[in-house]
Amino acid sequence: MLWASRVCLTLEWLALSVWVGGLVILIAAVIPAVFNTFGGQDNGGFFLTRAFEGFNRAVLGAMAVLVAGLGWRYWVRHPVMPPTKAEWIVLGVMVVIAGVIMGVLHPQAAALQAEAFAIKDEAARKAAFAAFFKVHMPVRALYVVNLCLGVLLMGIRGNQTLRAIKGQV
């Protein structure tokens, strides 16, 4: 049981680190580097769309590991690190937000972006970009909300770990 618990908790922390850390790197390093290097909105935009698609695939794996880990800890009635209601709620909200991004908003935004980049007429291009940004802005906001929720989940888990170390669980 102890070995399985260590593996489970390690994988959960790794998955949460990939989710939160990946988003931090995309926001803090990749986005500025792309727009300062690629020399154009079109090339940079297409690159970032592909980068976020890769990130979304990693998030799918992270979601699976986190839900499975929480489920396992609940199922075995983990004596030291039982999943808390707060963990379930925060992760549940994160999964719903990620699902809305990946299943609805990102595909719409990618299609509108490709359409806007393909238009040559300046007035039509401007209107197409306006439509794109109507979808893109909520996507950006939801990514930031999920980032904040991921940091909150790290804090919840860190607090739970410290209580377990002190024997207060």
mmCIF file of C-alpha atoms in Angstrom:
data_model
loop_
_atom_site.group_PDB
_atom_site.id
_atom_site.type_symbol
_atom_site.label_atom_id
_atom_site.label_comp_id
_atom_site.label_asym_id
_atom_site.label_seq_id
_atom_site.Cartn_x
_atom_site.Cartn_y
_atom_site.Cartn_z
ATOM 1 C CA MET A 1 0.000 0.000 0.000
ATOM 2 C CA LEU A 2 2.800 2.430 0.873
ATOM 3 C CA TRP A 3 4.568 1.840 -2.449
ATOM 4 C CA ALA A 4 1.324 2.283 -4.414
ATOM 5 C CA SER A 5 0.532 5.446 -2.459
ATOM 6 C CA ARG A 6 3.908 6.949 -3.290
ATOM 7 C CA VAL A 7 3.507 6.140 -6.977
ATOM 8 C CA CYS A 8 -0.035 7.519 -7.033
ATOM 9 C CA LEU A 9 0.830 10.765 -5.267
ATOM 10 C CA THR A 10 3.974 11.246 -7.351
ATOM 11 C CA LEU A 11 2.038 10.798 -10.588
ATOM 12 C CA GLU A 12 -0.652 13.190 -9.384
ATOM 13 C CA TRP A 13 1.947 15.849 -8.559
ATOM 14 C CA LEU A 14 3.649 15.275 -11.898
ATOM 15 C CA ALA A 15 0.342 15.638 -13.767
ATOM 16 C CA LEU A 16 -0.552 18.825 -11.903
ATOM 17 C CA SER A 17 2.936 20.185 -12.567
ATOM 18 C CA VAL A 18 2.602 19.474 -16.285
ATOM 19 C CA TRP A 19 -0.779 21.215 -16.385
ATOM 20 C CA VAL A 20 0.187 24.303 -14.372
ATOM 21 C CA GLY A 21 3.836 24.481 -15.393
ATOM 22 C CA GLY A 22 3.064 23.956 -19.059
ATOM 23 C CA LEU A 23 0.646 26.849 -19.040
ATOM 24 C CA VAL A 24 3.089 29.098 -17.188
ATOM 25 C CA ILE A 25 5.805 28.350 -19.771
ATOM 26 C CA LEU A 26 3.428 28.972 -22.678
ATOM 27 C CA ILE A 27 2.265 32.298 -21.240
ATOM 28 C CA ALA A 28 5.575 33.565 -19.863
ATOM 29 C CA ALA A 29 8.046 32.327 -22.472
ATOM 30 C CA VAL A 30 6.562 30.834 -25.634
ATOM 31 C CA ILE A 31 3.977 33.492 -26.522
ATOM 32 C CA PRO A 32 6.371 36.455 -26.171
ATOM 33 C CA ALA A 33 9.157 34.572 -27.973
ATOM 34 C CA VAL A 34 6.898 33.644 -30.882
ATOM 35 C CA PHE A 35 5.605 37.146 -31.496
ATOM 36 C CA ASN A 36 9.079 38.654 -31.071
ATOM 37 C CA THR A 37 10.727 36.112 -33.404
ATOM 38 C CA PHE A 38 8.385 34.916 -36.130
ATOM 39 C CA GLY A 39 7.941 38.346 -37.668
ATOM 40 C CA GLY A 40 4.254 38.306 -38.306
ATOM 41 C CA GLN A 41 0.901 37.692 -36.766
ATOM 42 C CA ASP A 42 0.002 34.935 -39.218
ATOM 43 C CA ASN A 43 3.013 32.670 -38.689
ATOM 44 C CA GLY A 44 3.109 33.311 -34.955
ATOM 45 C CA GLY A 45 -0.621 32.752 -34.603
ATOM 46 C CA PHE A 46 -0.533 29.441 -36.452
ATOM 47 C CA PHE A 47 2.448 28.302 -34.403
ATOM 48 C CA LEU A 48 0.751 29.160 -31.117
ATOM 49 C CA THR A 49 -2.429 27.397 -32.193
ATOM 50 C CA ARG A 50 -0.393 24.233 -32.725
ATOM 51 C CA ALA A 51 1.497 24.747 -29.462
ATOM 52 C CA PHE A 52 -1.752 25.039 -27.514
ATOM 53 C CA GLU A 53 -3.145 21.974 -29.277
ATOM 54 C CA GLY A 54 -0.111 20.047 -28.001
ATOM 55 C CA PHE A 55 -0.589 21.517 -24.543
ATOM 56 C CA ASN A 56 -4.258 20.485 -24.614
ATOM 57 C CA ARG A 57 -3.245 16.894 -25.393
ATOM 58 C CA ALA A 58 -0.894 16.958 -22.407
ATOM 59 C CA VAL A 59 -3.739 18.321 -20.267
ATOM 60 C CA LEU A 60 -5.931 15.392 -21.323
ATOM 61 C CA GLY A 61 -3.280 13.038 -19.961
ATOM 62 C CA ALA A 62 -2.896 15.121 -16.802
ATOM 63 C CA MET A 63 -6.662 15.091 -16.260
ATOM 64 C CA ALA A 64 -6.743 11.320 -16.604
ATOM 65 C CA VAL A 65 -3.918 10.868 -14.085
ATOM 66 C CA LEU A 66 -5.398 13.335 -11.586
ATOM 67 C CA VAL A 67 -8.913 11.895 -11.730
ATOM 68 C CA ALA A 68 -7.566 8.342 -11.548
ATOM 69 C CA GLY A 69 -5.330 9.258 -8.603
ATOM 70 C CA LEU A 70 -8.120 10.933 -6.676
ATOM 71 C CA GLY A 71 -10.400 8.040 -7.489
ATOM 72 C CA TRP A 72 -7.847 5.505 -6.316
ATOM 73 C CA ARG A 73 -7.225 7.370 -3.059
ATOM 74 C CA TYR A 74 -10.985 7.479 -2.472
ATOM 75 C CA TRP A 75 -11.477 3.816 -3.409
ATOM 76 C CA VAL A 76 -8.759 2.496 -1.064
ATOM 77 C CA ARG A 77 -9.818 4.888 1.701
ATOM 78 C CA HIS A 78 -6.284 6.269 1.789
ATOM 79 C CA PRO A 79 -5.314 6.609 5.471
ATOM 80 C CA VAL A 80 -2.858 9.507 5.138
ATOM 81 C CA MET A 81 -3.913 11.475 2.041
ATOM 82 C CA PRO A 82 -7.645 10.939 1.527
ATOM 83 C CA PRO A 83 -9.034 13.138 -1.236
ATOM 84 C CA THR A 84 -10.796 16.187 0.153
ATOM 85 C CA LYS A 85 -14.007 17.771 -1.106
ATOM 86 C CA ALA A 86 -11.965 20.816 -2.045
ATOM 87 C CA GLU A 87 -9.694 18.696 -4.273
ATOM 88 C CA TRP A 88 -12.691 17.119 -6.003
ATOM 89 C CA ILE A 89 -14.400 20.481 -6.529
ATOM 90 C CA VAL A 90 -11.348 22.370 -7.798
ATOM 91 C CA LEU A 91 -10.278 19.526 -10.097
ATOM 92 C CA GLY A 92 -13.851 19.112 -11.313
ATOM 93 C CA VAL A 93 -14.073 22.789 -12.252
ATOM 94 C CA MET A 94 -10.672 22.592 -13.963
ATOM 95 C CA VAL A 95 -11.777 19.556 -15.991
ATOM 96 C CA VAL A 96 -15.020 21.269 -17.047
ATOM 97 C CA ILE A 97 -13.160 24.418 -18.091
ATOM 98 C CA ALA A 98 -10.556 22.404 -20.010
ATOM 99 C CA GLY A 99 -13.356 20.441 -21.677
ATOM 100 C CA VAL A 100 -15.089 23.645 -22.790
ATOM 101 C CA ILE A 101 -11.800 24.997 -24.138
ATOM 102 C CA MET A 102 -10.790 21.804 -25.960
ATOM 103 C CA GLY A 103 -14.202 20.644 -27.106
ATOM 104 C CA VAL A 104 -15.891 23.903 -28.036
ATOM 105 C CA LEU A 105 -13.934 27.150 -27.947
ATOM 106 C CA HIS A 106 -10.482 26.167 -29.241
ATOM 107 C CA PRO A 107 -11.805 24.450 -32.385
ATOM 108 C CA GLN A 108 -14.005 27.488 -33.103
ATOM 109 C CA ALA A 109 -11.131 29.890 -32.514
ATOM 110 C CA ALA A 110 -8.747 27.861 -34.701
ATOM 111 C CA ALA A 111 -11.273 27.796 -37.551
ATOM 112 C CA LEU A 112 -11.927 31.542 -37.273
ATOM 113 C CA GLN A 113 -8.188 32.219 -37.116
ATOM 114 C CA ALA A 114 -7.506 30.209 -40.271
ATOM 115 C CA GLU A 115 -10.366 31.979 -42.014
ATOM 116 C CA ALA A 116 -9.050 35.403 -40.966
ATOM 117 C CA PHE A 117 -5.506 34.603 -42.106
ATOM 118 C CA ALA A 118 -6.763 33.416 -45.501
ATOM 119 C CA ILE A 119 -8.627 36.642 -46.289
ATOM 120 C CA LYS A 120 -6.703 39.197 -48.349
ATOM 121 C CA ASP A 121 -9.245 42.051 -48.466
ATOM 122 C CA GLU A 122 -8.357 44.364 -45.574
ATOM 123 C CA ALA A 123 -11.935 45.212 -44.526
ATOM 124 C CA ALA A 124 -13.047 41.582 -44.611
ATOM 125 C CA ARG A 125 -9.865 40.543 -42.789
ATOM 126 C CA LYS A 126 -10.552 43.094 -40.044
ATOM 127 C CA ALA A 127 -14.106 41.758 -39.610
ATOM 128 C CA ALA A 128 -12.815 38.176 -39.536
ATOM 129 C CA PHE A 129 -10.281 39.048 -36.844
ATOM 130 C CA ALA A 130 -13.013 40.730 -34.809
ATOM 131 C CA ALA A 131 -14.992 37.462 -34.943
ATOM 132 C CA PHE A 132 -11.870 35.498 -34.022
ATOM 133 C CA PHE A 133 -11.084 37.669 -31.003
ATOM 134 C CA LYS A 134 -14.679 37.365 -29.722
ATOM 135 C CA VAL A 135 -13.928 33.658 -29.231
ATOM 136 C CA HIS A 136 -10.220 33.947 -28.481
ATOM 137 C CA MET A 137 -10.535 36.370 -25.555
ATOM 138 C CA PRO A 138 -12.762 34.030 -23.474
ATOM 139 C CA VAL A 139 -10.365 31.164 -24.249
ATOM 140 C CA ARG A 140 -7.453 33.197 -22.906
ATOM 141 C CA ALA A 141 -9.432 34.121 -19.810
ATOM 142 C CA LEU A 142 -10.406 30.491 -19.185
ATOM 143 C CA TYR A 143 -6.776 29.377 -19.485
ATOM 144 C CA VAL A 144 -5.833 31.940 -16.818
ATOM 145 C CA VAL A 145 -8.718 30.824 -14.582
ATOM 146 C CA ASN A 146 -7.528 27.223 -14.921
ATOM 147 C CA LEU A 147 -3.989 28.314 -14.115
ATOM 148 C CA CYS A 148 -5.213 29.976 -10.920
ATOM 149 C CA LEU A 149 -7.297 26.923 -10.018
ATOM 150 C CA GLY A 150 -4.270 24.691 -10.615
ATOM 151 C CA VAL A 151 -2.192 26.807 -8.247
ATOM 152 C CA LEU A 152 -5.053 26.643 -5.726
ATOM 153 C CA LEU A 153 -5.128 22.852 -6.061
ATOM 154 C CA MET A 154 -1.374 22.757 -5.468
ATOM 155 C CA GLY A 155 -1.916 24.788 -2.305
ATOM 156 C CA ILE A 156 -4.685 22.487 -1.110
ATOM 157 C CA ARG A 157 -2.502 19.461 -1.703
ATOM 158 C CA GLY A 158 0.531 21.104 -0.122
ATOM 159 C CA ASN A 159 -1.493 21.958 2.973
ATOM 160 C CA GLN A 160 -2.811 18.399 3.127
ATOM 161 C CA THR A 161 0.736 17.047 2.815
ATOM 162 C CA LEU A 162 1.992 19.273 5.635
ATOM 163 C CA ARG A 163 -0.886 18.182 7.877
ATOM 164 C CA ALA A 164 -0.090 14.536 7.062
ATOM 165 C CA ILE A 165 3.561 15.092 7.983
ATOM 166 C CA LYS A 166 2.493 16.564 11.310
ATOM 167 C CA GLY A 167 0.116 13.670 11.834
ATOM 168 C CA GLN A 168 -2.950 15.887 11.828
ATOM 169 C CA VAL A 169 -4.868 14.121 9.074
#
